Coordinates of C-alpha atoms in Angstrom, one line a residue:
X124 CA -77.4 45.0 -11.5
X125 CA -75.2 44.6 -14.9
X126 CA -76.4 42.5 -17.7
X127 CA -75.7 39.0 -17.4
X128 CA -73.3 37.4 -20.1
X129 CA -74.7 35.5 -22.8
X130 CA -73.3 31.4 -22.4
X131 CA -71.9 30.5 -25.2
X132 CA -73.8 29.3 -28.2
X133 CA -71.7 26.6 -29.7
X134 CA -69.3 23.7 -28.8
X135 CA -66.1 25.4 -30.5
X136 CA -66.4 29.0 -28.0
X137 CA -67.0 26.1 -25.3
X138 CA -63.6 24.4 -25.8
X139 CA -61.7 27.5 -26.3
X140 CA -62.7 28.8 -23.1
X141 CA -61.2 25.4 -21.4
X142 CA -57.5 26.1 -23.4
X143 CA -57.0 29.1 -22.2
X144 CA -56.4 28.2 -18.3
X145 CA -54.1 25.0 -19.2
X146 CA -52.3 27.3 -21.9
X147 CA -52.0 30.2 -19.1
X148 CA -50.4 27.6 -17.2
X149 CA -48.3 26.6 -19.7
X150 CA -47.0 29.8 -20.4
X151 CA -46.2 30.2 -16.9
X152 CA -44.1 27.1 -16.6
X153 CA -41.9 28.3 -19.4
X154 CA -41.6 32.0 -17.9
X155 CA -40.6 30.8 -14.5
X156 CA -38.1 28.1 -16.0
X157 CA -36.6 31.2 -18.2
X158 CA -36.4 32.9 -14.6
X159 CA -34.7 30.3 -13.5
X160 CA -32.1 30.0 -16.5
X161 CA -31.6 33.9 -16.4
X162 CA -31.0 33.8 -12.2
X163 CA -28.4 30.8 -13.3
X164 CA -26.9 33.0 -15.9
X165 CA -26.4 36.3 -13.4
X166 CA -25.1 33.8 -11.1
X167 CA -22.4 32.9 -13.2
X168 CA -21.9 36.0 -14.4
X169 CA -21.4 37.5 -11.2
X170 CA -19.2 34.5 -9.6
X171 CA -15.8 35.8 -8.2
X172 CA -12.4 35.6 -9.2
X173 CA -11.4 33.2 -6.2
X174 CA -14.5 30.6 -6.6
X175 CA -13.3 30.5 -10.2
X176 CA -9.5 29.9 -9.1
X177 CA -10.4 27.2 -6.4
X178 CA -12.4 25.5 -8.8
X179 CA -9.8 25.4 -11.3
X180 CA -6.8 24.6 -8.7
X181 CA -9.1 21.8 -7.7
X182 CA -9.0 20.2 -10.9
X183 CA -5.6 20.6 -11.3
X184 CA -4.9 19.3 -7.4
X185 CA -6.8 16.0 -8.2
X186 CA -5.0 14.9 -11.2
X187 CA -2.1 15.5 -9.1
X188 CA -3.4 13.7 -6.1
X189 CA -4.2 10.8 -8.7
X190 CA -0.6 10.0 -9.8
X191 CA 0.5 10.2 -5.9
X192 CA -2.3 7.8 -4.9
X193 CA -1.5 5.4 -7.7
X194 CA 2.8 5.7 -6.6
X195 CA 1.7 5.7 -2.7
X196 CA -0.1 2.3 -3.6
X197 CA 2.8 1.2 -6.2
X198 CA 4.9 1.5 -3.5
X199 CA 3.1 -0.3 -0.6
X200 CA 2.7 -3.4 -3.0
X201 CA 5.9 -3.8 -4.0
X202 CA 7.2 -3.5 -0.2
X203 CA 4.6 -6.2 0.3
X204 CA 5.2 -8.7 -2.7
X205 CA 8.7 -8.6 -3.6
X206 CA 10.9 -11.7 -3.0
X207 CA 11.5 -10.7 0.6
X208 CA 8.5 -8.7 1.7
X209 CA 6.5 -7.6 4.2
X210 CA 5.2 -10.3 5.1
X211 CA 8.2 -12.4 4.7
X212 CA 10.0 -10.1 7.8
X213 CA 7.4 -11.0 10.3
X214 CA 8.4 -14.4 11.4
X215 CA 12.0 -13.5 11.4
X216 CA 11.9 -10.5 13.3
X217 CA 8.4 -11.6 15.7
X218 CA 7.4 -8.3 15.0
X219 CA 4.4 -6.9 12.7
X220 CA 4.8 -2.8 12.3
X221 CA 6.7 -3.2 9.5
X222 CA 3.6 -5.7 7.6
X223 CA 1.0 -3.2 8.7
X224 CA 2.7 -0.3 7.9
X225 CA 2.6 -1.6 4.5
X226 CA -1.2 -2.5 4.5
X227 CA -2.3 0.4 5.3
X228 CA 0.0 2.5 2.7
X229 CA -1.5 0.3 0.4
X230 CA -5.2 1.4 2.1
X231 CA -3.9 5.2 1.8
X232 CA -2.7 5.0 -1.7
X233 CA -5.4 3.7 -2.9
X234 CA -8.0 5.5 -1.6
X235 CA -6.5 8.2 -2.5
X236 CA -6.2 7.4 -6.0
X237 CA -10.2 6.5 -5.6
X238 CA -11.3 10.2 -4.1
X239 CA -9.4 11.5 -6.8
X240 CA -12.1 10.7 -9.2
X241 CA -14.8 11.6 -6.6
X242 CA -13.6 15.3 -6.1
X243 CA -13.8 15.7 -10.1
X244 CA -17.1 14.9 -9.7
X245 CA -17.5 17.0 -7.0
X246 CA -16.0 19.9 -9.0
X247 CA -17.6 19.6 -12.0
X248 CA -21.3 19.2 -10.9
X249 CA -20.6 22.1 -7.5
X250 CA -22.1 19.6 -5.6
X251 CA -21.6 20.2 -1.6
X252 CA -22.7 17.1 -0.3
X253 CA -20.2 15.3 -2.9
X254 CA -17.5 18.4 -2.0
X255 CA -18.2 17.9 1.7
X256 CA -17.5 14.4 1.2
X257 CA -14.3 14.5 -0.4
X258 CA -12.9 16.7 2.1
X259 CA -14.1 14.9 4.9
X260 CA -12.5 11.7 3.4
X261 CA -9.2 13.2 2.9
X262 CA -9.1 13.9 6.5
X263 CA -9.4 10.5 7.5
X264 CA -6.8 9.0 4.9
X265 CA -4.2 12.1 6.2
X266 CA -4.8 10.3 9.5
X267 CA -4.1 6.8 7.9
X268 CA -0.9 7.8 6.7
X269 CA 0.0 9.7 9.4
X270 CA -0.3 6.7 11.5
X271 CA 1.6 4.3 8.9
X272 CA 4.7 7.1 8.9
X273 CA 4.5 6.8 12.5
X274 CA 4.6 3.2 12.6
X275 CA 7.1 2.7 10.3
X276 CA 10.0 5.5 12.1
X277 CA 8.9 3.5 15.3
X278 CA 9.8 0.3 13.9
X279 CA 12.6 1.5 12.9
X280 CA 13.4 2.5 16.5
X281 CA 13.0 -0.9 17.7
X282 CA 14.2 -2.6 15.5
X283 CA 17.6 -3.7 17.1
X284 CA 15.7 -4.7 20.5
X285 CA 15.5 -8.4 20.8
X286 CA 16.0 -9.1 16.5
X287 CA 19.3 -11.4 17.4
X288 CA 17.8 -13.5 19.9
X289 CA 14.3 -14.2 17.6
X290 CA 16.5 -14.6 14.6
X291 CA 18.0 -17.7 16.2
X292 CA 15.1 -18.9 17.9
X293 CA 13.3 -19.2 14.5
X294 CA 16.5 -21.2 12.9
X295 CA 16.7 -23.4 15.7
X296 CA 13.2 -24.7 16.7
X297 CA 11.3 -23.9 13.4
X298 CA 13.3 -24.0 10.5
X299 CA 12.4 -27.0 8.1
X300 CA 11.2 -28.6 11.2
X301 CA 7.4 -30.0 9.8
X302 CA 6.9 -27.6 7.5
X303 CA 3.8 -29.9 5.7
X304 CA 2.0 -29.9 8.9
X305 CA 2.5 -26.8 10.5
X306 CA 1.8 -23.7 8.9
X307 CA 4.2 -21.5 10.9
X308 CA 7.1 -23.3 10.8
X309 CA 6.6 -23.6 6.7
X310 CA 6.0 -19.6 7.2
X311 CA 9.0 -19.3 8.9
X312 CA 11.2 -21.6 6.9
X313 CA 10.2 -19.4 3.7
X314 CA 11.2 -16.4 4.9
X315 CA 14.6 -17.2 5.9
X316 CA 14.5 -19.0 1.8
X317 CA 14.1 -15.9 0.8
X318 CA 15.7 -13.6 3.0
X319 CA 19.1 -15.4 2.4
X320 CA 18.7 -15.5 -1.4
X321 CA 18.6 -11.5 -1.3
X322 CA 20.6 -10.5 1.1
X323 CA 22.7 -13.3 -0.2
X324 CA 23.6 -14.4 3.7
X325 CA 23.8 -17.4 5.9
X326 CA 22.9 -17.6 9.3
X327 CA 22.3 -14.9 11.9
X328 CA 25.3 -12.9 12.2
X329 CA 28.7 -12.9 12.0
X330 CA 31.9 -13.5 9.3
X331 CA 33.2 -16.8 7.8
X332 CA 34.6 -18.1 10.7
X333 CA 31.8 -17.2 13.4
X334 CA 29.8 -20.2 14.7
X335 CA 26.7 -18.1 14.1
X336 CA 27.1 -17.7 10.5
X337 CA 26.7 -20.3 8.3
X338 CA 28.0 -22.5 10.8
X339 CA 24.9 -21.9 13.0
X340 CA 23.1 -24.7 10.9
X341 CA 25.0 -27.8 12.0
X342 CA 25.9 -26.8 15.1
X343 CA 22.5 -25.4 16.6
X344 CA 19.7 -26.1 14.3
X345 CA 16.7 -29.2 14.5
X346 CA 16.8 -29.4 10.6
X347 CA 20.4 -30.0 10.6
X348 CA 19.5 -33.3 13.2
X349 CA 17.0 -34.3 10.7
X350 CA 19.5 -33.9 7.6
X351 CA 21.8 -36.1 9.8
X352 CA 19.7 -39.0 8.5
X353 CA 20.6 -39.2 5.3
X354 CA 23.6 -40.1 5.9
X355 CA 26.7 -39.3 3.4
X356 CA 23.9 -36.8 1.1
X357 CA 23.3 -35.2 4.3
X358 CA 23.8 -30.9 3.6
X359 CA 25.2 -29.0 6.1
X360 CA 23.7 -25.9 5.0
X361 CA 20.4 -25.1 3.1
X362 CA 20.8 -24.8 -0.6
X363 CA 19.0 -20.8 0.4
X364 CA 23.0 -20.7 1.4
X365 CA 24.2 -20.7 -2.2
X366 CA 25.6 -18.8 -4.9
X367 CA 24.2 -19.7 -8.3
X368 CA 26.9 -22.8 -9.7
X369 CA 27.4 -26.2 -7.7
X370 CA 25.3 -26.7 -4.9
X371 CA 26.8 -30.3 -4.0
X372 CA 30.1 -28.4 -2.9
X373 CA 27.3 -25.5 -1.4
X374 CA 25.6 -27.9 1.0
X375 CA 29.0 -30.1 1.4
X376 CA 27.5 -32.6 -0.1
X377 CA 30.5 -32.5 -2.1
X378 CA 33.6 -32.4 0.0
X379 CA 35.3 -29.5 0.1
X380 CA 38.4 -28.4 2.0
X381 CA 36.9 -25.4 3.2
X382 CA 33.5 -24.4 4.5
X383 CA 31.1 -26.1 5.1
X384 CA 33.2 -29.4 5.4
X385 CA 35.5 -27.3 7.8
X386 CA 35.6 -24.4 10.3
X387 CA 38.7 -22.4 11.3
X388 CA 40.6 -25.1 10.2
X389 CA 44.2 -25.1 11.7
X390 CA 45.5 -26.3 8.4
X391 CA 45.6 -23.4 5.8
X392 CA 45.0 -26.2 3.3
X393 CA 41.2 -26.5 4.7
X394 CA 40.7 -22.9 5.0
X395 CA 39.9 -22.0 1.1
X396 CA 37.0 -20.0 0.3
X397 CA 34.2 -21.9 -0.7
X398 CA 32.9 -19.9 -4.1
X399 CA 29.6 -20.9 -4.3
X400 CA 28.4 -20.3 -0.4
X401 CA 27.4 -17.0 1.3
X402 CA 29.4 -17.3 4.7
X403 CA 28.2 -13.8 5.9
X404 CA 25.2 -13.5 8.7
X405 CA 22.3 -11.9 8.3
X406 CA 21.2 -10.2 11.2
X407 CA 23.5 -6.8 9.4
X408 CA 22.1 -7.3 6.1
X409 CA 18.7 -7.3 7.8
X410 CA 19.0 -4.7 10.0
X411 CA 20.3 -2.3 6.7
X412 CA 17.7 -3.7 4.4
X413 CA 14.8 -2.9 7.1
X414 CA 15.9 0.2 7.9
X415 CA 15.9 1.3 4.6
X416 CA 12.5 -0.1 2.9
X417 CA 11.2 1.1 6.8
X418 CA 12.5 5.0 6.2
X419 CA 10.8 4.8 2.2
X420 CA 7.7 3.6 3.6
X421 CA 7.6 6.2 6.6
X422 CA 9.0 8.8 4.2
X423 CA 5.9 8.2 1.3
X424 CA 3.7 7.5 4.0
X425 CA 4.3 11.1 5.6
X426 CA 4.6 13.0 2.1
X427 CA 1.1 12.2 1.1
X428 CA -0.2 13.3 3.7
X429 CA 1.2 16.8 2.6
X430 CA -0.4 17.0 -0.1
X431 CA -4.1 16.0 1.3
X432 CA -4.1 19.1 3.6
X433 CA -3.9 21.4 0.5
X434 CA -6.8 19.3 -0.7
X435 CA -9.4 19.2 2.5
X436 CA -8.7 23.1 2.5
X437 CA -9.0 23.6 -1.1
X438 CA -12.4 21.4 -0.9
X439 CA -14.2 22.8 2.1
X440 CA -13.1 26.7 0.8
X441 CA -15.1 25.4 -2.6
X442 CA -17.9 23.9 -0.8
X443 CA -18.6 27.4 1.2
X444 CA -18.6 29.5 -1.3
X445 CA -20.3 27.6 -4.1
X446 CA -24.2 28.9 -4.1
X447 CA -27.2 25.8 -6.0
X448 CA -26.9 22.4 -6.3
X449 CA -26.2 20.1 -9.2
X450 CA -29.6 20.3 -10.0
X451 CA -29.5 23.9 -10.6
X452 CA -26.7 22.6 -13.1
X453 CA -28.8 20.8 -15.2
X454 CA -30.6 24.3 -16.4
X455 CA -28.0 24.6 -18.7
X456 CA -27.9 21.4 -20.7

């Protein structure tokens, strides 16, 4: 049997024996976190070419996807807000493709602009659950879009079907007919405000001397019964009808010997042209306006979309080939 070793003799061996486990185990921490940092650093120095080139054309592809976000959303606003908007072309044409078309531009643009931000993140950090994410997402605002292009080329199609005879329903049973107490008819009495102030119109279609022009008002319409009671201050048209200058001679408040005081006048004498009063219809000025501000909002709404397919690729081609997480990452702070 081997000799036996002595124990130690004094209280300074005794504690020196106890440090040297705890500083084995600290010198073992600080080898494997230097294995760590070198395998991080062979990593990087072994990445390929392409991960290097997705990860910059990523970058690059969300700054661009940034300002397209930001004009997709610009651009369902102001189709939504301007003087005769969106929202302003659902009572008159009964119809609401146009309105949501524009919502969910406005849904697409800016959650566009929002991922954006996310896929930087993503980027930067190599993060696959974040990368993952952002691709994913993309897929289901391309599918937005998509849908809001569709809408808006099929409202487009339909426009024509039925816009004439819900043009004059609107005028004739709800315009300035208790607009305090009833919501829709103040809805609907609005939008023809407006409609005829920018299309610069009166009426629903038709020339100067059509009975559904201007004329349409006293001849068809419940607020023109109701302006009846006022007597000799009684309008024949809305002041909506009128050119900036004198509305009294607008409404014919003011008599005039032309319209509105008279209509196809066999006299020449009462057949002047009334300078202050739009005598056009609407329903062509309408039907040009909504199929323009229809075919931008298709158009950017189907664009977009363009763009996010290069994106969901450019993401999910990243997220496969990028090796760690983000907390590997932090090895090199």
């Amino acid at each position: 049997m081997g000799a036996k070793e002595d124990p130690p003799d004094t209280i300074d061996e005794i504690q020196e024996m106890e440090c040297q486990p705890l500083q084995n185990r600290r010198q073992s921490s600080k080898d494997s976190s230097c294995d760590e940092y070198k395998a991080k650093k062979v990593r990087r120095a072994n990445e390929d070419n392409c991960t290097t080139c997705l990860r910059g054309t990523l970058h690059c592809y969300n700054v661009c996807i940034l300002v397209i976000g930001c004009a997709a959303l610009g651009v369902g606003i102001w189709l939504l807000v301007t003087d005769f908007g969106a929202r302003k072309v659902t009572p008159i044409v009964g119809n609401q493709l146009y309105e949501v078309t524009t919502y969910l531009l406005i849904a697409g643009g800016g959650s566009v602009a929002l991922l954006a931000f996310c896929g930087c993140c993503g980027t930067i950090r190599e993060d696959k659950c974040v990368l993952s994410f952002y691709g994913t997402t993309l897929a289901i605002v391309l599918i937005v879009l998509g849908v809001a292009s569709g809408l808006a080329f099929f409202f487009r199609g339909v426009l024509a079907t039925h816009i004439q005879g819900r043009m004059k329903h609107s005028l004739t049973e709800q315009y300035g007919v208790d607009t305090r107490s009833n919501s829709e008819n103040r809805r609907v009495t609005d939008a023809w405000d407006a409609m005829q102030r920018q299309l610069q119109c009166c009426g629903v279609e038709g020339n100067v001397s059509s009975l559904n022009s201007w004329a349409f008002y006293f001849t068809n319409t419940l607020w023109f019964q109701k302006e009846k009671e006022k007597g000799t201050n009684a309008r024949q048209v809305p002041d909506s009808c009128c050119r900036s200058g004198d509305k009294a001679i607008c409404t014919g408040q003011t008599y005039f010997a032309g319209p509105p005081n008279h209509i196809n006048a066999h006299d020449a004498k009462r057949r002047k042209k009334n300078p202050y009063l739009y005598t056009e219809g609407c329903y062509d000025n309408l039907e040009s306006y909504l199929m323009t501000y229809a075919a931008v909002a298709g158009i950017v709404a189907a664009v977009v979309p363009l763009f996010l397919v290069f994106g969901i690729i450019i993401s999910f081609c990243l997220c496969a080939r990028v090796s760690g997480s983000a907390s590997e990452d932090e090895v090199d702070l």
